[in-house]
Amino acid sequence: MVIASDIEKFQTYLNGKPVSLYKLVNLKGNEVSLTNYGARIISIIVPDKFGVKTDVVLGFNSIEEYLNDNTYQGAAVGRFANRIAFGKFKLNGQEYKISQNLGEHCLHGGYEGFQSKVWDVIEQGDDYIEMTLFCPDGEDGFPGNLNVTCSYRLTINDELIFECKATSDADTVVNFTQHNYFNLMGEGTGDILKHKLKIFSTKYDEQVEGNICISDPVSVSGTPFDFSGEKLIGQDIHSSHPQMRLGHGYDHNYHINDFDGSVKLVASVLADNGINLKVKSNQPCCQLYTFNWADGSQTGKSGNKYHKFGAFCLEPQLAPNAPNRPSFNKSVLRKGEVFQTVIIHSFGVEDKN
Ligand code: GAL
């Protein structure tokens, strides 16, 4: 577990900017550690049903390890979360070519994504932190100088509220998410296949090679992708369904039921130790990713290696590849307007039956 005395392993300067470790604590004594490098969550410590304090997210003990991470551990993700096919899109009749940092495609905004930036901490309290970031026009090929503010707040009710908002001085496209790798049984304790998951969605995006979404969503009914009732994550994960093969596990986008722009319950997860996570967001979609690409090369905070299916990510977002999918394109941020993503991770305990 990351403890306060480890702060020196996070204190450094990167590109001339100070980096540090910050801690949010609520009145119950539950806590979240984070760093302004990538606005990344390092640990979330909450009690299980027996009162045992459990660190429910993957992460590392030093800034060096985060610098070597290419899995977006705990990070704020932008300026465009998920994939943009073939690294290009059209906006206002003009074609923009953006970084192709994943084969032919753009993943999570390209090489200069939020996860690799040092954010400026502008406000900080016991249970709150606010950071800003400036992304210049043309970075990774995206138009518009983007001013981004992101904040984390840990409430007395054990809700971790993430807000990310941005304005641009020219029309552009954006998509933000938060990339925690959860294991509610405790970081590094094994796989998450026995976690029970419900996603408030009956439609998901099928993909083509490269995890690219190009067509309209389809019904989850009768497929391994149906989490509309509660189901163990591992129940169908080894299915030979072609979409499961393409994703090497779950790495798919769900369209949330009855999306209306308000903050809604997106998903709920329950582990054997009684820890229950509810994910709420104002975003229309959510990616489920089961750490399919983990190859055991990363060693986590407690000294255990991170293996395939050792965590799950639930990433509220706009539709992947939205700028190239006219019917799902909510990603255009007009000059002078504000785009805001809200994601709430709410922790509690209940019995798993
Ligand atoms: C997810 C994405 C995965 C993988 C991961 C980062 O959002 O869907 O395919 O790229 O991020 O390693």
XYZ file of N, CA and C in Angstrom, residues 143-297:
465
model
N -6.964 20.214 -33.613
C -7.091 21.675 -33.668
C -7.459 22.266 -32.303
N -7.097 23.519 -32.082
C -7.567 24.268 -30.916
C -6.639 24.215 -29.719
N -6.372 25.407 -29.157
C -5.721 25.479 -27.849
C -6.754 25.067 -26.822
N -6.448 24.008 -26.074
C -7.423 23.456 -25.133
C -6.992 23.760 -23.703
N -7.884 24.375 -22.942
C -7.637 24.605 -21.511
C -8.492 23.617 -20.723
N -7.824 22.778 -19.954
C -8.526 21.684 -19.261
C -8.391 21.854 -17.749
N -9.474 21.595 -17.041
C -9.449 21.567 -15.569
C -9.969 20.212 -15.136
N -9.252 19.576 -14.234
C -9.780 18.319 -13.707
C -9.698 18.329 -12.197
N -10.695 17.736 -11.560
C -10.704 17.715 -10.097
C -11.147 16.349 -9.592
N -10.667 16.028 -8.392
C -11.109 14.832 -7.679
C -11.588 15.268 -6.302
N -12.734 14.747 -5.871
C -13.226 15.019 -4.511
C -13.686 13.698 -3.883
N -13.265 13.453 -2.648
C -13.707 12.261 -1.922
C -14.734 12.692 -0.891
N -15.982 12.253 -1.062
C -17.039 12.727 -0.149
C -17.118 11.850 1.106
N -17.875 12.321 2.076
C -18.108 11.577 3.318
C -18.801 10.241 3.026
N -19.507 10.156 1.885
C -20.199 8.916 1.513
C -19.334 7.979 0.665
N -18.016 8.200 0.693
C -17.081 7.374 -0.084
C -17.372 7.404 -1.581
N -17.704 8.582 -2.059
C -17.822 8.777 -3.511
C -16.598 9.551 -3.964
N -15.935 9.045 -4.983
C -14.820 9.784 -5.568
C -15.358 10.446 -6.844
N -15.431 11.777 -6.802
C -16.038 12.507 -7.918
C -14.934 13.096 -8.791
N -14.922 12.681 -10.054
C -13.947 13.175 -11.029
C -14.694 14.091 -11.997
N -14.182 15.298 -12.151
C -14.777 16.212 -13.135
C -13.670 16.700 -14.032
N -13.947 16.693 -15.324
C -12.941 17.160 -16.274
C -13.653 18.075 -17.253
N -13.233 19.336 -17.308
C -13.909 20.223 -18.257
C -12.906 21.007 -19.074
N -13.345 21.392 -20.274
C -12.411 22.032 -21.192
C -13.111 23.065 -22.053
N -12.311 24.059 -22.461
C -12.745 25.018 -23.480
C -11.655 25.084 -24.537
N -12.043 25.515 -25.722
C -11.077 25.596 -26.813
C -11.252 26.935 -27.540
N -10.166 27.449 -28.136
C -10.281 28.712 -28.877
C -10.584 28.483 -30.359
N -10.804 27.189 -30.720
C -11.239 26.862 -32.086
C -12.070 25.590 -31.999
N -12.937 25.364 -32.965
C -13.723 24.128 -32.960
C -12.773 22.932 -32.945
N -13.103 21.938 -32.140
C -12.258 20.751 -32.042
C -13.119 19.551 -31.645
N -12.477 18.407 -31.398
C -13.207 17.242 -30.879
C -12.543 16.805 -29.578
N -13.352 16.367 -28.619
C -12.824 15.912 -27.323
C -13.606 14.691 -26.829
N -12.996 13.975 -25.922
C -13.609 12.819 -25.270
C -12.730 12.505 -24.065
N -13.287 12.592 -22.860
C -12.486 12.385 -21.645
C -12.979 11.167 -20.874
N -12.059 10.491 -20.214
C -12.458 9.447 -19.268
C -11.430 9.343 -18.147
N -11.627 8.360 -17.292
C -10.726 8.135 -16.154
C -10.429 6.640 -16.156
N -9.144 6.287 -16.024
C -8.708 4.931 -16.360
C -8.206 4.139 -15.149
N -9.020 4.051 -14.099
C -8.640 3.207 -12.965
C -8.739 1.736 -13.339
N -7.776 0.953 -12.869
C -7.827 -0.504 -12.975
C -8.273 -1.026 -11.610
N -9.491 -1.537 -11.531
C -10.039 -1.968 -10.238
C -9.872 -3.466 -10.011
N -9.531 -3.806 -8.788
C -9.693 -5.169 -8.302
C -10.241 -5.001 -6.891
N -11.540 -5.248 -6.731
C -12.194 -4.931 -5.450
C -11.768 -5.874 -4.331
N -11.145 -7.001 -4.695
C -10.611 -7.917 -3.672
C -9.270 -7.406 -3.140
N -8.740 -6.405 -3.801
C -7.449 -5.846 -3.398
C -6.468 -5.942 -4.544
N -5.737 -4.875 -4.737
C -4.729 -4.774 -5.807
C -3.741 -5.943 -5.745
N -3.517 -6.585 -6.883
C -2.494 -7.633 -6.947
C -2.910 -8.958 -6.339
N -4.219 -9.129 -6.018
C -4.625 -10.364 -5.327
C -5.061 -11.479 -6.280
N -5.069 -11.234 -7.557
C -5.502 -12.294 -8.486
C -6.429 -11.715 -9.534
N -7.246 -12.590 -10.139
C -8.093 -12.085 -11.218
C -9.446 -11.592 -10.701
N -10.158 -10.943 -11.611
C -11.437 -10.325 -11.231
C -12.619 -11.123 -11.796
N -12.346 -12.377 -12.191
C -13.366 -13.136 -12.916
C -14.588 -13.462 -12.051
N -14.419 -13.437 -10.722
C -15.565 -13.741 -9.844
C -16.290 -12.479 -9.377
N -15.870 -11.316 -9.852
C -16.631 -10.101 -9.541
C -17.953 -10.158 -10.308
N -19.037 -9.734 -9.623
C -20.355 -9.675 -10.291
C -20.536 -8.293 -10.891
N -20.905 -8.245 -12.157
C -21.009 -6.957 -12.860
C -22.398 -6.782 -13.454
N -22.897 -5.560 -13.328
C -24.112 -5.185 -14.065
C -23.805 -3.897 -14.814
N -24.104 -3.859 -16.103
C -23.951 -2.613 -16.870
C -25.345 -2.195 -17.328
N -25.679 -0.953 -17.103
C -27.024 -0.467 -17.431
C -27.095 -0.155 -18.930
N -27.006 -1.219 -19.699
C -26.954 -1.085 -21.151
C -27.456 -2.358 -21.807
N -28.144 -2.201 -22.924
C -28.567 -3.373 -23.694
C -27.977 -3.365 -25.101
N -27.069 -2.395 -25.343
C -26.465 -2.308 -26.686
C -24.962 -2.095 -26.582
N -24.211 -2.775 -27.416
C -22.761 -2.547 -27.428
C -22.283 -2.402 -28.861
N -21.040 -1.923 -28.993
C -20.452 -1.748 -30.321
C -19.644 -2.968 -30.702
N -20.016 -3.577 -31.822
C -19.131 -4.595 -32.378
C -17.938 -3.876 -32.983
N -16.813 -4.588 -33.061
C -15.595 -3.960 -33.563
C -15.088 -4.698 -34.784
N -14.267 -4.014 -35.544
C -13.495 -4.682 -36.578
C -12.050 -4.734 -36.077
N -11.186 -5.411 -36.805
C -9.775 -5.552 -36.424
C -9.198 -4.222 -35.923
N -8.428 -4.278 -34.850
C -7.836 -3.054 -34.298
C -8.733 -2.414 -33.260
N -9.769 -3.143 -32.805
C -10.747 -2.636 -31.820
C -11.435 -1.368 -32.315
N -11.741 -1.333 -33.600
C -12.324 -0.129 -34.186
C -13.839 -0.276 -34.314
N -14.555 0.763 -33.864
C -16.013 0.777 -33.958
C -16.409 1.651 -35.152
N -17.168 1.059 -36.077
C -17.571 1.850 -37.241
C -19.081 1.783 -37.491
N -19.735 0.738 -36.946
C -21.148 0.564 -37.297
C -22.062 0.930 -36.132
N -23.361 0.776 -36.346
C -24.310 1.082 -35.291
C -24.265 -0.002 -34.211
N -24.577 0.364 -32.948
C -24.547 -0.639 -31.890
C -25.559 -1.755 -32.127
N -25.294 -2.916 -31.524
C -26.195 -4.063 -31.656
C -26.646 -4.500 -30.265
N -27.694 -5.315 -30.228
C -28.218 -5.791 -28.940
C -27.241 -6.777 -28.291
N -27.127 -6.693 -26.957
C -26.268 -7.644 -26.228
C -26.999 -8.967 -25.993
N -28.292 -8.962 -26.217
C -29.124 -10.111 -25.878
C -28.609 -11.398 -26.543
N -28.457 -12.441 -25.741
C -28.006 -13.728 -26.269
C -26.521 -13.791 -26.564
N -25.764 -12.764 -26.183
C -24.317 -12.774 -26.420
C -23.573 -12.755 -25.077
N -22.272 -13.083 -25.099
C -21.478 -13.007 -23.859
C -21.334 -11.576 -23.344
N -21.785 -10.620 -24.140
C -21.629 -9.203 -23.778
C -22.800 -8.683 -22.954
N -23.743 -9.576 -22.660
C -24.930 -9.148 -21.910
C -24.641 -9.096 -20.406
N -24.499 -7.885 -19.870
C -24.364 -7.671 -18.425
C -25.560 -6.868 -17.906
N -26.680 -6.938 -18.649
C -27.824 -6.109 -18.258
C -28.513 -6.652 -17.009
N -28.307 -7.955 -16.725
C -28.629 -8.505 -15.405
C -27.270 -8.725 -14.757
N -27.219 -9.039 -13.472
C -25.900 -9.264 -12.855
C -25.281 -10.554 -13.394
N -23.976 -10.523 -13.639
C -23.297 -11.731 -14.123
C -21.841 -11.694 -13.679
N -21.254 -12.856 -13.418
C -19.827 -12.878 -13.094
C -19.037 -12.445 -14.329
N -18.017 -11.623 -14.140
C -17.227 -11.163 -15.295
C -16.649 -12.358 -16.046
N -16.277 -13.411 -15.290
C -15.618 -14.562 -15.919
C -16.563 -15.553 -16.582
N -17.879 -15.383 -16.370
C -18.804 -16.431 -16.845
C -18.630 -16.765 -18.329
N -18.551 -15.741 -19.158
C -18.494 -15.980 -20.608
C -17.193 -15.481 -21.239
N -16.204 -15.140 -20.402
C -15.031 -14.437 -20.941
C -14.192 -15.330 -21.863
N -14.327 -16.653 -21.724
C -13.544 -17.552 -22.583
C -14.369 -18.029 -23.787
N -15.502 -17.384 -24.024
C -16.367 -17.787 -25.135
C -15.647 -17.617 -26.477
N -16.087 -18.417 -27.448
C -15.449 -18.326 -28.767
C -16.175 -17.322 -29.671
N -17.062 -16.523 -29.078
C -17.746 -15.467 -29.836
C -16.689 -14.630 -30.572
N -16.908 -14.372 -31.872
C -15.874 -13.650 -32.644
C -15.476 -12.299 -32.030
N -16.431 -11.618 -31.414
C -16.102 -10.319 -30.797
C -15.183 -10.505 -29.579
N -15.372 -11.608 -28.866
C -14.520 -11.865 -27.700
C -13.106 -12.183 -28.174
N -13.027 -12.910 -29.284
C -11.707 -13.239 -29.846
C -10.982 -11.975 -30.287
N -11.747 -11.075 -30.963
C -11.138 -9.826 -31.464
C -10.608 -8.979 -30.311
N -11.354 -8.982 -29.187
C -10.958 -8.141 -28.044
C -9.983 -8.838 -27.110
N -9.761 -10.152 -27.305
C -8.945 -10.966 -26.384
C -9.525 -10.939 -24.974
N -10.838 -10.815 -24.868
C -11.530 -10.651 -23.593
C -12.478 -9.483 -23.806
N -12.962 -8.880 -22.697
C -13.823 -7.710 -22.854
C -12.968 -6.468 -23.093
N -13.212 -5.802 -24.184
C -12.602 -4.499 -24.480
C -13.573 -3.808 -25.433
N -14.781 -3.575 -24.906
C -15.897 -3.169 -25.765
C -16.669 -2.004 -25.148
N -17.316 -1.280 -26.032
C -18.061 -0.095 -25.628
C -19.559 -0.389 -25.526
N -20.158 0.041 -24.411
C -21.596 -0.105 -24.185
C -22.284 1.252 -24.300
N -23.483 1.248 -24.879
C -24.304 2.470 -24.953
C -25.295 2.427 -23.790
N -25.227 3.416 -22.916
C -25.996 3.403 -21.671
C -27.490 3.661 -21.952
N -28.343 2.880 -21.274
C -29.797 3.000 -21.470
C -30.293 4.410 -21.141
N -31.215 4.889 -21.936
C -31.940 6.145 -21.662
C -31.019 7.316 -21.357
N -29.949 7.437 -22.121
C -29.022 8.555 -21.905
C -29.734 9.890 -22.140
N -29.597 10.808 -21.181
C -30.213 12.129 -21.360
C -29.273 13.255 -20.943
N -28.010 12.928 -20.748
C -27.032 13.977 -20.412
C -26.884 14.217 -18.920
N -27.786 13.608 -18.112
C -27.647 13.795 -16.664
C -26.719 12.705 -16.105
N -26.289 12.881 -14.855
C -25.433 11.860 -14.237
C -26.300 10.663 -13.874
N -25.945 9.488 -14.418
C -26.757 8.271 -14.246
C -25.886 7.110 -13.818
N -26.527 6.103 -13.246
C -25.818 4.880 -12.901
C -25.464 4.136 -14.196
N -24.180 3.852 -14.355
C -23.669 3.210 -15.566
C -23.424 1.725 -15.313
N -22.844 1.417 -14.146
C -22.459 0.030 -13.858
C -22.331 -0.159 -12.352
N -22.435 -1.418 -11.945
C -22.306 -1.758 -10.535
C -21.533 -3.074 -10.441
N -20.586 -3.153 -9.501
C -19.728 -4.341 -9.382
C -19.686 -4.755 -7.918
N -19.719 -6.063 -7.689
C -19.680 -6.579 -6.322
C -18.675 -7.726 -6.245
N -17.816 -7.670 -5.204
C -16.812 -8.725 -5.023
C -17.155 -9.577 -3.812
N -16.475 -10.716 -3.682
C -16.724 -11.654 -2.577
C -16.505 -11.045 -1.197
N -15.644 -10.037 -1.102
C -15.398 -9.399 0.199
C -16.467 -8.361 0.540
N -17.501 -8.268 -0.305
C -18.617 -7.369 -0.028
C -18.428 -5.955 -0.560
N -17.232 -5.654 -1.093
C -17.038 -4.287 -1.610
C -17.834 -4.120 -2.899
N -18.601 -3.060 -2.912
C -19.467 -2.761 -4.047
C -19.048 -1.412 -4.634
N -18.845 -1.411 -5.947
C -18.511 -0.169 -6.655
C -19.669 0.181 -7.571
N -20.119 1.427 -7.472
C -21.112 1.917 -8.434
C -20.448 3.007 -9.247
N -20.586 2.927 -10.570
C -20.013 3.940 -11.443
C -21.156 4.757 -12.019
N -21.064 6.074 -11.831
C -22.088 6.974 -12.373
C -21.403 7.967 -13.300
N -22.120 8.442 -14.296
C -21.502 9.405 -15.209
C -22.553 10.158 -16.012
N -22.120 11.265 -16.596
C -22.992 12.018 -17.508
C -22.666 11.691 -18.970
N -21.882 10.636 -19.185
C -21.476 10.284 -20.550
C -22.376 9.179 -21.137
N -22.563 9.150 -22.466
C -23.517 8.218 -23.069
C -23.041 6.770 -23.171
N -21.737 6.554 -23.004
C -21.182 5.217 -23.249
C -20.217 4.824 -22.138
N -19.808 3.554 -22.159
C -18.819 3.085 -21.184
C -18.053 1.905 -21.772
N -16.722 1.972 -21.709
C -15.880 0.873 -22.161
C -15.675 -0.095 -21.001
N -15.853 -1.379 -21.273
C -15.458 -2.411 -20.310
C -14.173 -3.035 -20.832
N -13.111 -2.969 -20.022
C -11.815 -3.537 -20.419
C -11.320 -4.406 -19.276
N -10.937 -5.641 -19.584
C -10.561 -6.580 -18.520
C -9.044 -6.837 -18.489
N -8.267 -5.838 -18.841
C -6.790 -5.884 -18.767
C -6.269 -7.075 -19.582
N -6.842 -7.200 -20.792
C -6.511 -8.342 -21.647
C -5.069 -8.338 -22.115
N -4.467 -7.136 -22.164
C -3.113 -7.038 -22.715
C -2.039 -7.147 -21.641
N -2.438 -7.367 -20.382
C -1.428 -7.499 -19.322
C -0.613 -8.760 -19.593
N 0.692 -8.643 -19.484
C 1.552 -9.790 -19.808
C 2.451 -10.172 -18.639
N 2.135 -9.669 -17.448
C 2.928 -10.026 -16.266
C 4.216 -9.232 -16.149
N 4.426 -8.257 -17.040
C 5.691 -7.507 -16.987
C 5.628 -6.342 -15.985
